[in-house]
């Protein structure tokens, strides 16, 4: 008989929501890896199931409870199965999760992930949703698992903006930036292990002001220094706030070749009245002027945004203002959401619009952004672009990667290798991807 204690334990992680969570899940897997856990894709064979949750919209957090309900038979069959809830719902609801779902063993907020292994070892029911003073990044093991030639690097966390609809300032806490020297060291390490593209992450990434040589560095300074790292071919960052889009960062888009021509810059609404009620602290006109300055620095930049429709008090006129802004800017990509009241936020106090009004507006807006996205994709046909191969495609001889402008591209290239940066010509477009062939020579 084999000794079952010698078998590595299996960890299944389900990630909801944003890229920040994708990155956090990887880091938690690494922290648990140091304690002998290996990750599995098969929930049924896991010794521990960890749900890394998102609280940003109601649907996202409801999903947690329905998924937990579905874990009941698994826990009944294996009472030793550990079930953990991480992420922003964990932060917002804490011990309430244990009360509502007694099958849960541990609840861990985003600032306490480095404590996860000791929580698991401690056993019993544990809740840790502190905002500890120590930096979790100092306590997490060095990056191990790399998924191909692209990597995320968290440079900043939290948000001080307090948009009236948003839970992030409550669940992720105040803005904190990581020191520049650490980030440069981490980036060099990633590149030495084959990474060629780094996406800098932060809830408010362009508010970055980490300690660096000679005082606090801006995101632009960090980008410029990263561009000096040999072998790092591409730099991206997300998500930005319009009010933190400083001149030096706009200038970097014009003169740092490694900084890719794609910018996700959420505006949320095109109505000044609604922007004010949302506490966004900028007008539609200011956003449009900002876009002009960014396009002056980098004319081919592809712009992306988030929109909320049906915010309390939004009239047909306000909605038309949003549609006008979309028509004026022309977004290559856009994410749109129906307003959902989040407990504890100022907007949640206000009366909501009838669901059918919000639904109809969402459909109208999505039709426009889909049309713009399709036009932007079609405009790529015949153009030459750079593509970084991330993996082999489903068809034989096909490679899949992202263009400089973050389009998904399928390239017919039997000689292609993962990690190669190639020039290709786009041959066809669909709404979500491009087809291309390599340029010879
Ligand atoms: N309702 C709907 N959408 C929201 N978002 C954030 N909070 C809410 C909410 N309460 C959207 C915003 C943000 C994106 C990440 O999620 O558009 O930019
Ligand atoms: Fe939320 Fe606004 Fe902060 Fe973005 S800037 S995380 S929408 S509060």
CSV table of C-alpha atoms and ligand atoms in Angstrom, one decimal:
chain,number,residue,atom,x,y,z
A,1,UNK,CA,0.0,0.0,0.0
A,2,UNK,CA,1.3,3.5,-0.8
A,3,UNK,CA,1.5,6.1,2.0
A,4,UNK,CA,-1.2,8.5,1.1
A,5,UNK,CA,0.4,11.3,3.2
A,6,UNK,CA,3.3,11.3,0.7
A,7,UNK,CA,1.0,12.1,-2.2
A,8,UNK,CA,1.0,15.8,-3.1
A,9,UNK,CA,-2.3,17.4,-2.1
A,10,UNK,CA,-4.4,18.9,-4.9
A,11,UNK,CA,-5.6,22.4,-5.1
A,12,UNK,CA,-8.4,23.5,-7.4
A,13,UNK,CA,-8.8,27.3,-7.9
A,14,UNK,CA,-11.7,29.0,-9.6
A,15,UNK,CA,-11.1,32.6,-10.5
A,16,UNK,CA,-13.9,35.2,-11.0
A,17,UNK,CA,-13.6,38.7,-12.3
A,18,UNK,CA,-10.6,40.8,-13.1
A,19,UNK,CA,-7.0,40.3,-14.2
A,20,UNK,CA,-5.9,41.2,-10.7
A,21,UNK,CA,-7.7,38.1,-9.5
A,22,UNK,CA,-6.0,36.0,-12.2
A,23,UNK,CA,-2.6,37.2,-10.9
A,24,UNK,CA,-3.6,36.7,-7.3
A,25,UNK,CA,-4.8,33.1,-8.0
A,26,UNK,CA,-1.4,32.4,-9.5
A,27,UNK,CA,0.4,33.8,-6.5
A,28,UNK,CA,-1.9,31.8,-4.1
A,29,UNK,CA,-1.1,28.6,-6.1
A,30,UNK,CA,2.6,29.4,-5.6
A,31,UNK,CA,2.2,30.0,-1.9
A,32,UNK,CA,0.3,26.7,-1.5
A,33,UNK,CA,2.9,25.0,-3.8
A,34,UNK,CA,5.6,25.8,-1.3
A,35,UNK,CA,3.5,23.7,1.2
A,36,UNK,CA,3.3,20.8,-1.2
A,37,UNK,CA,0.1,21.5,-3.0
A,38,UNK,CA,-0.1,21.0,-6.8
A,39,UNK,CA,-2.9,22.6,-8.8
A,40,UNK,CA,-5.5,20.5,-10.6
A,41,UNK,CA,-8.1,21.4,-13.2
A,42,UNK,CA,-10.4,18.7,-11.9
A,43,UNK,CA,-12.5,20.0,-9.0
A,44,UNK,CA,-13.7,16.4,-8.0
A,45,UNK,CA,-10.1,15.2,-7.2
A,46,UNK,CA,-9.2,18.3,-5.2
A,47,UNK,CA,-8.2,18.2,-1.5
A,48,UNK,CA,-8.8,22.0,-1.4
A,49,UNK,CA,-11.1,24.2,-3.5
A,50,UNK,CA,-10.4,27.9,-3.4
A,51,UNK,CA,-12.9,30.3,-5.0
A,52,UNK,CA,-11.2,33.6,-5.7
A,53,UNK,CA,-14.2,36.0,-5.9
A,54,UNK,CA,-15.2,39.3,-7.4
A,55,UNK,CA,-17.6,41.7,-5.8
A,56,UNK,CA,-17.8,44.4,-8.4
A,57,UNK,CA,-21.2,43.6,-9.7
A,58,UNK,CA,-24.1,41.8,-8.0
A,59,UNK,CA,-24.1,38.9,-10.5
A,60,UNK,CA,-20.4,38.2,-9.7
A,61,UNK,CA,-21.0,37.8,-6.0
A,62,UNK,CA,-24.2,35.8,-6.4
A,63,UNK,CA,-22.3,33.3,-8.4
A,64,UNK,CA,-20.1,32.5,-5.4
A,65,UNK,CA,-23.1,31.3,-3.4
A,66,UNK,CA,-24.5,29.2,-6.2
A,67,UNK,CA,-21.1,27.7,-6.8
A,68,UNK,CA,-20.7,27.0,-3.0
A,69,UNK,CA,-24.1,25.3,-3.0
A,70,UNK,CA,-22.9,23.0,-5.8
A,71,UNK,CA,-19.9,22.0,-3.7
A,72,UNK,CA,-22.2,20.4,-1.0
A,73,UNK,CA,-22.1,16.8,-2.5
A,74,UNK,CA,-18.3,17.0,-2.8
A,75,UNK,CA,-17.9,18.0,0.8
A,76,UNK,CA,-20.4,15.3,1.9
A,77,UNK,CA,-18.4,12.7,0.1
A,78,UNK,CA,-15.1,14.0,1.4
A,79,UNK,CA,-15.4,15.7,4.8
A,80,UNK,CA,-11.6,16.5,4.7
A,81,UNK,CA,-12.1,18.6,1.7
A,82,UNK,CA,-11.0,22.2,2.5
A,83,UNK,CA,-13.1,25.0,1.0
A,84,UNK,CA,-11.7,28.5,0.9
A,85,UNK,CA,-13.2,31.8,-0.3
A,86,UNK,CA,-10.7,34.5,-1.3
A,87,UNK,CA,-11.0,37.8,-3.1
A,88,UNK,CA,-13.3,40.8,-2.8
A,89,UNK,CA,-16.5,39.0,-1.7
A,90,UNK,CA,-14.4,37.4,1.1
A,91,UNK,CA,-13.2,40.9,2.1
A,92,UNK,CA,-16.7,42.5,1.9
A,93,UNK,CA,-18.6,39.7,3.6
A,94,UNK,CA,-16.0,38.1,5.9
A,95,UNK,CA,-17.6,35.8,8.6
A,96,UNK,CA,-21.0,36.3,7.0
A,97,UNK,CA,-19.9,33.7,4.4
A,98,UNK,CA,-19.2,31.1,7.1
A,99,UNK,CA,-22.7,31.8,8.6
A,100,UNK,CA,-24.5,31.5,5.3
A,101,UNK,CA,-22.4,28.6,4.0
A,102,UNK,CA,-21.1,26.4,6.9
A,103,UNK,CA,-19.3,24.2,4.5
A,104,UNK,CA,-16.7,26.9,4.0
A,105,UNK,CA,-13.5,26.5,6.1
A,106,UNK,CA,-11.6,29.7,5.4
A,107,UNK,CA,-12.2,33.2,4.2
A,108,UNK,CA,-9.2,35.2,3.2
A,109,UNK,CA,-9.2,38.8,1.9
A,110,UNK,CA,-6.9,40.0,-0.9
A,111,UNK,CA,-4.3,41.6,1.5
A,112,UNK,CA,-3.8,38.4,3.5
A,113,UNK,CA,-3.0,35.8,0.7
A,114,UNK,CA,0.5,35.3,2.1
A,115,UNK,CA,-1.1,33.9,5.3
A,116,UNK,CA,-3.1,31.3,3.4
A,117,UNK,CA,-0.7,28.4,4.0
A,118,UNK,CA,-0.7,29.0,7.7
A,119,UNK,CA,-4.4,29.3,7.8
A,120,UNK,CA,-4.8,26.0,6.1
A,121,UNK,CA,-2.3,24.4,8.5
A,122,UNK,CA,-4.1,25.9,11.5
A,123,UNK,CA,-7.3,24.0,10.5
A,124,UNK,CA,-10.7,24.8,11.8
A,125,UNK,CA,-12.7,27.8,10.6
A,126,UNK,CA,-10.6,30.9,9.9
A,127,UNK,CA,-11.4,34.4,8.7
A,128,UNK,CA,-8.7,36.8,7.8
A,129,UNK,CA,-9.8,40.0,6.2
A,130,UNK,CA,-7.4,42.5,7.8
A,131,UNK,CA,-5.5,45.1,5.9
A,132,UNK,CA,-2.1,44.1,7.5
A,133,UNK,CA,0.7,46.6,7.7
A,134,UNK,CA,3.2,44.1,6.3
A,135,UNK,CA,3.5,43.8,2.5
A,136,UNK,CA,2.1,40.5,1.3
A,137,UNK,CA,4.5,40.6,-1.6
A,138,UNK,CA,7.5,40.3,0.8
A,139,UNK,CA,6.0,37.1,2.1
A,140,UNK,CA,4.9,35.4,-1.1
A,141,UNK,CA,7.4,32.9,-2.7
A,142,UNK,CA,9.3,34.0,-5.8
A,143,UNK,CA,7.4,33.6,-9.1
A,144,UNK,CA,7.6,30.1,-10.4
A,145,UNK,CA,4.8,29.0,-12.8
A,146,UNK,CA,5.0,31.0,-16.0
A,147,UNK,CA,2.4,30.7,-18.6
A,148,UNK,CA,4.3,31.3,-21.8
A,149,UNK,CA,6.0,34.6,-22.8
A,150,UNK,CA,3.5,37.0,-21.2
A,151,UNK,CA,3.2,37.8,-17.5
A,152,UNK,CA,1.3,40.1,-15.2
A,153,UNK,CA,3.1,42.2,-12.6
A,154,UNK,CA,1.1,43.9,-9.9
A,155,UNK,CA,2.6,47.4,-9.3
A,156,UNK,CA,-0.2,49.0,-7.4
A,157,UNK,CA,-3.3,48.0,-5.5
A,158,UNK,CA,-6.3,49.7,-4.1
A,159,UNK,CA,-8.2,52.8,-5.0
A,160,UNK,CA,-8.8,56.2,-3.4
A,161,UNK,CA,-11.2,57.5,-6.0
A,162,UNK,CA,-14.5,56.3,-4.4
A,163,UNK,CA,-16.7,56.4,-7.5
A,164,UNK,CA,-20.2,56.3,-6.1
A,165,UNK,CA,-21.1,52.9,-7.6
A,166,UNK,CA,-17.9,51.0,-6.8
A,167,UNK,CA,-16.9,48.6,-4.0
A,168,UNK,CA,-13.2,48.5,-4.8
A,169,UNK,CA,-12.1,51.2,-2.3
A,170,UNK,CA,-13.8,49.2,0.4
A,171,UNK,CA,-12.7,45.7,-0.6
A,172,UNK,CA,-9.1,46.5,-1.8
A,173,UNK,CA,-8.4,49.4,0.5
A,174,UNK,CA,-6.4,52.5,-0.1
A,175,UNK,CA,-3.9,53.0,-3.0
A,176,UNK,CA,-0.5,51.4,-2.3
A,177,UNK,CA,2.3,51.2,-4.8
A,178,UNK,CA,5.1,48.7,-4.7
A,179,UNK,CA,8.7,50.0,-4.6
A,180,UNK,CA,10.3,50.5,-8.1
A,181,UNK,CA,13.5,48.5,-7.4
A,182,UNK,CA,11.5,45.4,-6.5
A,183,UNK,CA,9.4,45.7,-9.6
A,184,UNK,CA,12.5,46.1,-11.8
A,185,UNK,CA,14.1,43.0,-10.1
A,186,UNK,CA,10.9,41.0,-10.6
A,187,UNK,CA,10.7,42.1,-14.2
A,188,UNK,CA,14.3,41.1,-14.9
A,189,UNK,CA,13.7,37.7,-13.3
A,190,UNK,CA,10.6,37.1,-15.5
A,191,UNK,CA,12.5,38.1,-18.6
A,192,UNK,CA,15.4,35.8,-17.7
A,193,UNK,CA,12.8,33.0,-17.7
A,194,UNK,CA,11.5,33.7,-21.1
A,195,UNK,CA,8.9,36.4,-20.6
A,196,UNK,CA,8.8,39.0,-23.4
A,197,UNK,CA,5.7,40.9,-22.5
A,198,UNK,CA,4.7,42.3,-19.1
A,199,UNK,CA,1.4,43.8,-18.2
A,200,UNK,CA,1.6,46.1,-15.2
A,201,UNK,CA,-1.5,45.7,-13.1
A,202,UNK,CA,-3.3,47.9,-10.6
A,203,UNK,CA,-6.8,48.9,-9.8
A,204,UNK,CA,-5.6,52.4,-10.5
A,205,UNK,CA,-2.3,51.6,-12.2
A,206,UNK,CA,-1.6,55.1,-13.6
A,207,UNK,CA,-1.8,56.5,-10.0
A,208,UNK,CA,1.4,54.5,-9.4
A,209,UNK,CA,3.8,56.4,-7.2
A,210,UNK,CA,6.2,53.8,-5.8
A,211,UNK,CA,9.4,54.7,-3.9
A,212,UNK,CA,12.3,54.7,-6.3
A,213,UNK,CA,15.8,56.2,-6.7
A,214,UNK,CA,15.6,60.0,-6.2
A,215,UNK,CA,12.0,59.9,-4.8
A,216,UNK,CA,8.7,58.6,-5.9
A,217,UNK,CA,8.4,57.3,-9.4
A,218,UNK,CA,5.5,57.8,-11.7
A,219,UNK,CA,4.2,55.0,-13.9
A,220,UNK,CA,5.8,56.7,-16.9
A,221,UNK,CA,9.2,56.6,-15.1
A,222,UNK,CA,8.7,52.9,-14.3
A,223,UNK,CA,7.8,52.2,-17.9
A,224,UNK,CA,10.9,54.0,-19.2
A,225,UNK,CA,13.1,52.0,-16.9
A,226,UNK,CA,11.4,48.7,-17.8
A,227,UNK,CA,12.0,49.6,-21.4
A,228,UNK,CA,15.8,49.4,-20.7
A,229,UNK,CA,15.5,45.7,-19.6
A,230,UNK,CA,17.1,43.7,-22.3
A,231,UNK,CA,14.7,41.2,-23.8
A,232,UNK,CA,11.6,42.8,-22.6
A,233,UNK,CA,9.9,43.6,-25.9
A,234,UNK,CA,6.4,44.7,-24.8
A,235,UNK,CA,4.9,46.6,-21.9
A,236,UNK,CA,1.2,47.2,-21.2
A,237,UNK,CA,-0.6,48.5,-18.2
A,238,UNK,CA,-4.2,48.3,-16.9
A,239,UNK,CA,-6.6,49.8,-15.5
A,240,UNK,CA,-6.2,53.5,-15.7
A,241,UNK,CA,-8.2,56.5,-14.5
A,242,UNK,CA,-8.6,59.5,-16.8
A,243,UNK,CA,-7.6,61.9,-14.0
A,244,UNK,CA,-4.3,60.2,-13.5
A,245,UNK,CA,-3.3,60.3,-17.2
A,246,UNK,CA,-0.4,62.7,-16.7
A,247,UNK,CA,1.7,64.3,-19.5
A,248,UNK,CA,4.7,62.1,-18.9
A,249,UNK,CA,2.7,59.0,-19.4
A,250,UNK,CA,1.1,60.3,-22.6
A,251,UNK,CA,4.6,61.3,-23.8
A,252,UNK,CA,5.8,57.7,-23.1
A,253,UNK,CA,3.1,56.4,-25.5
A,254,UNK,CA,4.8,58.5,-28.2
A,255,UNK,CA,8.4,57.7,-27.6
A,256,UNK,CA,8.8,54.3,-25.8
A,257,UNK,CA,8.6,51.7,-28.6
A,258,UNK,CA,8.0,48.9,-26.1
A,259,UNK,CA,4.9,50.5,-24.7
A,260,UNK,CA,2.1,49.0,-26.8
A,261,UNK,CA,-0.5,51.1,-28.6
A,262,UNK,CA,-3.5,50.0,-26.5
A,263,UNK,CA,-5.1,51.9,-23.7
A,264,UNK,CA,-8.0,50.8,-21.5
A,265,UNK,CA,-9.3,54.1,-20.1
A,266,UNK,CA,-12.8,53.7,-18.6
A,267,UNK,CA,-15.1,56.8,-18.9
A,268,UNK,CA,-18.3,55.1,-17.5
A,269,UNK,CA,-20.7,57.7,-19.0
A,270,UNK,CA,-20.8,60.5,-21.5
A,271,UNK,CA,-23.1,62.7,-19.4
A,272,UNK,CA,-21.7,65.4,-17.2
A,273,UNK,CA,-24.6,65.2,-14.9
A,274,UNK,CA,-24.1,61.4,-14.4
A,275,UNK,CA,-20.3,61.7,-14.2
A,276,UNK,CA,-20.8,64.2,-11.4
A,277,UNK,CA,-23.3,61.9,-9.6
A,278,UNK,CA,-20.7,59.1,-10.1
A,279,UNK,CA,-18.1,61.2,-8.4
A,280,UNK,CA,-15.8,60.7,-11.4
A,281,UNK,CA,-14.4,64.3,-11.1
A,282,UNK,CA,-14.1,64.9,-14.8
A,283,UNK,CA,-16.4,65.9,-17.6
A,284,UNK,CA,-17.1,64.3,-20.9
A,285,UNK,CA,-15.3,67.2,-22.6
A,286,UNK,CA,-12.2,66.7,-20.5
A,287,UNK,CA,-12.2,63.1,-21.4
A,288,UNK,CA,-12.4,63.9,-25.1
A,289,UNK,CA,-9.6,66.5,-24.9
A,290,UNK,CA,-7.5,63.8,-23.1
A,291,UNK,CA,-8.1,61.3,-25.9
A,292,UNK,CA,-7.0,64.0,-28.4
A,293,UNK,CA,-3.7,64.5,-26.5
A,294,UNK,CA,-3.2,60.7,-26.4
A,295,UNK,CA,-3.9,60.3,-30.1
A,296,UNK,CA,-1.5,63.2,-30.9
A,297,UNK,CA,1.2,61.3,-29.1
A,298,UNK,CA,0.3,57.9,-30.6
A,299,UNK,CA,-2.1,58.3,-33.5
A,300,UNK,CA,-2.7,54.5,-34.0
A,301,UNK,CA,-3.5,53.8,-30.4
A,302,UNK,CA,-6.5,51.5,-29.9
A,303,UNK,CA,-8.8,52.7,-27.1
A,304,UNK,CA,-11.0,50.7,-24.9
A,305,UNK,CA,-13.4,51.7,-22.1
A,306,UNK,CA,-15.9,50.6,-19.5
A,307,UNK,CA,-19.5,51.9,-19.5
A,308,UNK,CA,-22.2,51.7,-16.9
A,309,UNK,CA,-25.8,52.1,-18.1
A,310,UNK,CA,-28.8,52.7,-15.9
A,311,UNK,CA,-27.0,54.6,-13.2
A,312,UNK,CA,-29.6,56.0,-10.8
A,313,UNK,CA,-31.1,59.2,-12.3
A,314,UNK,CA,-29.9,58.5,-15.8
A,315,UNK,CA,-32.3,60.0,-18.3
A,316,UNK,CA,-32.7,59.3,-22.0
A,317,UNK,CA,-30.8,62.5,-22.7
A,318,UNK,CA,-27.9,61.4,-20.4
A,319,UNK,CA,-27.8,58.0,-22.2
A,320,UNK,CA,-27.8,59.8,-25.6
A,321,UNK,CA,-24.8,61.8,-24.3
A,322,UNK,CA,-23.0,58.5,-23.7
A,323,UNK,CA,-23.9,57.3,-27.2
A,324,UNK,CA,-22.5,60.6,-28.6
A,325,UNK,CA,-19.2,60.2,-26.7
A,326,UNK,CA,-18.9,56.7,-28.1
A,327,UNK,CA,-19.5,57.9,-31.7
A,328,UNK,CA,-17.0,60.7,-31.2
A,329,UNK,CA,-14.1,58.5,-29.8
A,330,UNK,CA,-14.6,55.3,-31.8
A,331,UNK,CA,-13.5,52.6,-29.4
A,332,UNK,CA,-11.7,49.5,-30.6
A,333,UNK,CA,-13.0,47.6,-27.7
A,334,UNK,CA,-15.5,48.3,-24.9
A,335,UNK,CA,-17.0,46.6,-21.9
A,336,UNK,CA,-20.5,47.7,-20.8
A,337,UNK,CA,-22.5,46.8,-17.7
A,338,UNK,CA,-25.9,47.4,-16.4
A,339,UNK,CA,-25.7,49.3,-13.1
A,340,UNK,CA,-25.9,47.1,-10.1
A,341,UNK,CA,-26.3,48.5,-6.6
A,342,UNK,CA,-23.5,47.5,-4.3
A,343,UNK,CA,-24.2,47.5,-0.6
A,344,UNK,CA,-22.3,50.2,1.3
A,345,UNK,CA,-21.7,52.4,-1.8
A,346,UNK,CA,-23.3,55.9,-1.9
A,347,UNK,CA,-25.2,55.2,-5.2
A,348,UNK,CA,-26.9,52.2,-3.5
A,349,UNK,CA,-29.0,54.7,-1.5
A,350,UNK,CA,-30.6,56.1,-4.6
A,351,UNK,CA,-33.7,54.7,-6.4
A,352,UNK,CA,-32.9,52.4,-9.3
A,353,UNK,CA,-34.2,52.7,-12.8
A,354,UNK,CA,-36.7,50.1,-14.0
A,355,UNK,CA,-34.8,47.1,-15.2
A,356,UNK,CA,-36.3,47.1,-18.7
A,357,UNK,CA,-35.1,50.7,-19.3
A,358,UNK,CA,-31.5,49.7,-18.3
A,359,UNK,CA,-31.7,46.5,-20.3
A,360,UNK,CA,-32.9,48.3,-23.4
A,361,UNK,CA,-30.1,50.9,-23.1
A,362,UNK,CA,-27.5,48.2,-22.5
A,363,UNK,CA,-28.6,46.5,-25.7
A,364,UNK,CA,-28.5,49.8,-27.7
A,365,UNK,CA,-25.0,50.6,-26.4
A,366,UNK,CA,-23.7,47.2,-27.0
A,367,UNK,CA,-24.9,47.2,-30.6
A,368,UNK,CA,-23.0,50.4,-31.2
A,369,UNK,CA,-19.7,49.3,-29.5
A,370,UNK,CA,-19.9,45.9,-31.4
A,371,UNK,CA,-20.3,47.8,-34.6
A,372,UNK,CA,-17.3,50.0,-33.8
A,373,UNK,CA,-15.2,47.0,-32.7
A,374,UNK,CA,-16.1,45.1,-35.9
A,375,UNK,CA,-15.1,48.2,-38.0
A,376,UNK,CA,-11.8,48.4,-36.1
A,377,UNK,CA,-11.1,44.7,-36.8
A,378,UNK,CA,-12.0,45.0,-40.5
A,379,UNK,CA,-9.7,48.0,-40.8
A,380,UNK,CA,-6.8,45.7,-39.9
A,381,UNK,CA,-7.1,43.5,-43.0
A,382,UNK,CA,-4.1,44.0,-45.2
A,383,UNK,CA,-2.1,45.7,-42.5
A,384,UNK,CA,1.3,44.5,-41.2
A,385,UNK,CA,1.4,44.0,-37.4
A,386,UNK,CA,3.7,42.5,-34.8
A,387,UNK,CA,2.4,39.3,-33.0
A,388,UNK,CA,3.9,37.6,-30.0
A,389,UNK,CA,3.1,33.8,-30.2
A,390,UNK,CA,1.6,32.6,-27.0
A,391,UNK,CA,0.6,29.1,-27.9
A,392,UNK,CA,-0.1,26.7,-30.8
A,393,UNK,CA,-3.5,27.1,-32.4
A,394,UNK,CA,-6.2,24.4,-32.6
A,395,UNK,CA,-5.5,23.9,-36.4
A,396,UNK,CA,-2.2,22.2,-37.4
A,397,UNK,CA,0.5,24.7,-38.4
A,398,UNK,CA,-1.3,27.5,-36.6
A,399,UNK,CA,0.1,29.8,-33.9
A,400,UNK,CA,-2.0,32.1,-31.7
A,401,UNK,CA,-0.9,35.4,-30.1
A,402,UNK,CA,-1.7,39.0,-29.6
A,403,UNK,CA,-1.0,41.9,-31.9
A,404,UNK,CA,0.6,45.1,-30.6
A,405,UNK,CA,-3.0,46.5,-30.4
A,406,UNK,CA,-4.1,43.4,-28.4
A,407,UNK,CA,-6.1,41.8,-31.1
A,408,UNK,CA,-6.2,38.0,-30.9
A,409,UNK,CA,-4.4,36.8,-34.0
A,410,UNK,CA,-4.3,33.3,-35.6
A,411,UNK,CA,-1.3,32.9,-37.8
A,412,UNK,CA,-0.7,30.2,-40.4
A,413,UNK,CA,2.9,29.5,-39.5
A,414,UNK,CA,4.0,25.8,-39.3
A,415,UNK,CA,7.6,26.9,-38.3
A,416,UNK,CA,6.3,29.2,-35.5
A,417,UNK,CA,7.6,28.9,-32.0
A,418,UNK,CA,6.0,30.0,-28.7
A,419,UNK,CA,7.7,33.2,-27.6
A,420,UNK,CA,8.6,34.4,-31.1
A,421,UNK,CA,7.7,38.0,-32.0
A,422,UNK,CA,6.9,38.1,-35.7
A,423,UNK,CA,5.7,40.5,-38.3
A,424,UNK,CA,2.6,39.3,-40.1
A,425,UNK,CA,0.1,40.5,-42.6
A,426,UNK,CA,-3.6,40.4,-41.6
A,427,UNK,CA,-5.7,38.4,-44.1
A,428,UNK,CA,-9.1,38.3,-42.5
A,429,UNK,CA,-11.1,39.7,-39.6
A,430,UNK,CA,-14.0,38.6,-37.4
A,431,UNK,CA,-15.4,40.5,-34.4
A,432,UNK,CA,-13.1,38.9,-31.9
A,433,UNK,CA,-10.0,37.8,-33.8
A,434,UNK,CA,-7.8,38.3,-36.9
A,435,UNK,CA,-6.3,35.7,-39.3
A,436,UNK,CA,-2.8,36.4,-40.6
A,437,UNK,CA,0.3,35.0,-42.4
A,438,UNK,CA,3.9,35.7,-41.6
A,439,UNK,CA,5.8,38.2,-43.7
A,440,UNK,CA,8.8,36.6,-45.4
A,441,UNK,CA,12.3,37.8,-44.7
B,1,LIG,N1,-22.5,48.3,-11.4
B,1,LIG,C1,-22.1,48.1,-12.7
B,1,LIG,N2,-20.9,48.1,-13.1
B,1,LIG,C2,-19.9,48.4,-12.3
B,1,LIG,N3,-18.6,48.5,-12.4
B,1,LIG,C3,-18.0,48.8,-11.2
B,1,LIG,N4,-19.0,48.8,-10.3
B,1,LIG,C4,-20.2,48.6,-10.9
B,1,LIG,C5,-21.5,48.6,-10.5
B,1,LIG,N5,-21.8,48.8,-9.2
B,1,LIG,C6,-17.9,48.4,-13.7
B,1,LIG,C7,-17.2,49.7,-14.1
B,1,LIG,C8,-15.7,49.4,-13.9
B,1,LIG,C9,-15.7,47.9,-14.2
B,1,LIG,C10,-14.5,47.1,-13.7
B,1,LIG,O1,-16.9,47.4,-13.6
B,1,LIG,O2,-17.5,50.0,-15.4
B,1,LIG,O3,-14.9,50.1,-14.7
B,2,LIG,FE1,-13.8,51.7,-8.6
B,2,LIG,FE2,-13.7,54.2,-9.5
B,2,LIG,FE3,-11.7,53.1,-8.1
B,2,LIG,FE4,-12.2,52.3,-10.6
B,2,LIG,S1,-11.5,54.4,-10.0
B,2,LIG,S2,-11.7,51.0,-8.9
B,2,LIG,S3,-14.4,52.4,-10.7
B,2,LIG,S4,-13.7,53.5,-7.4
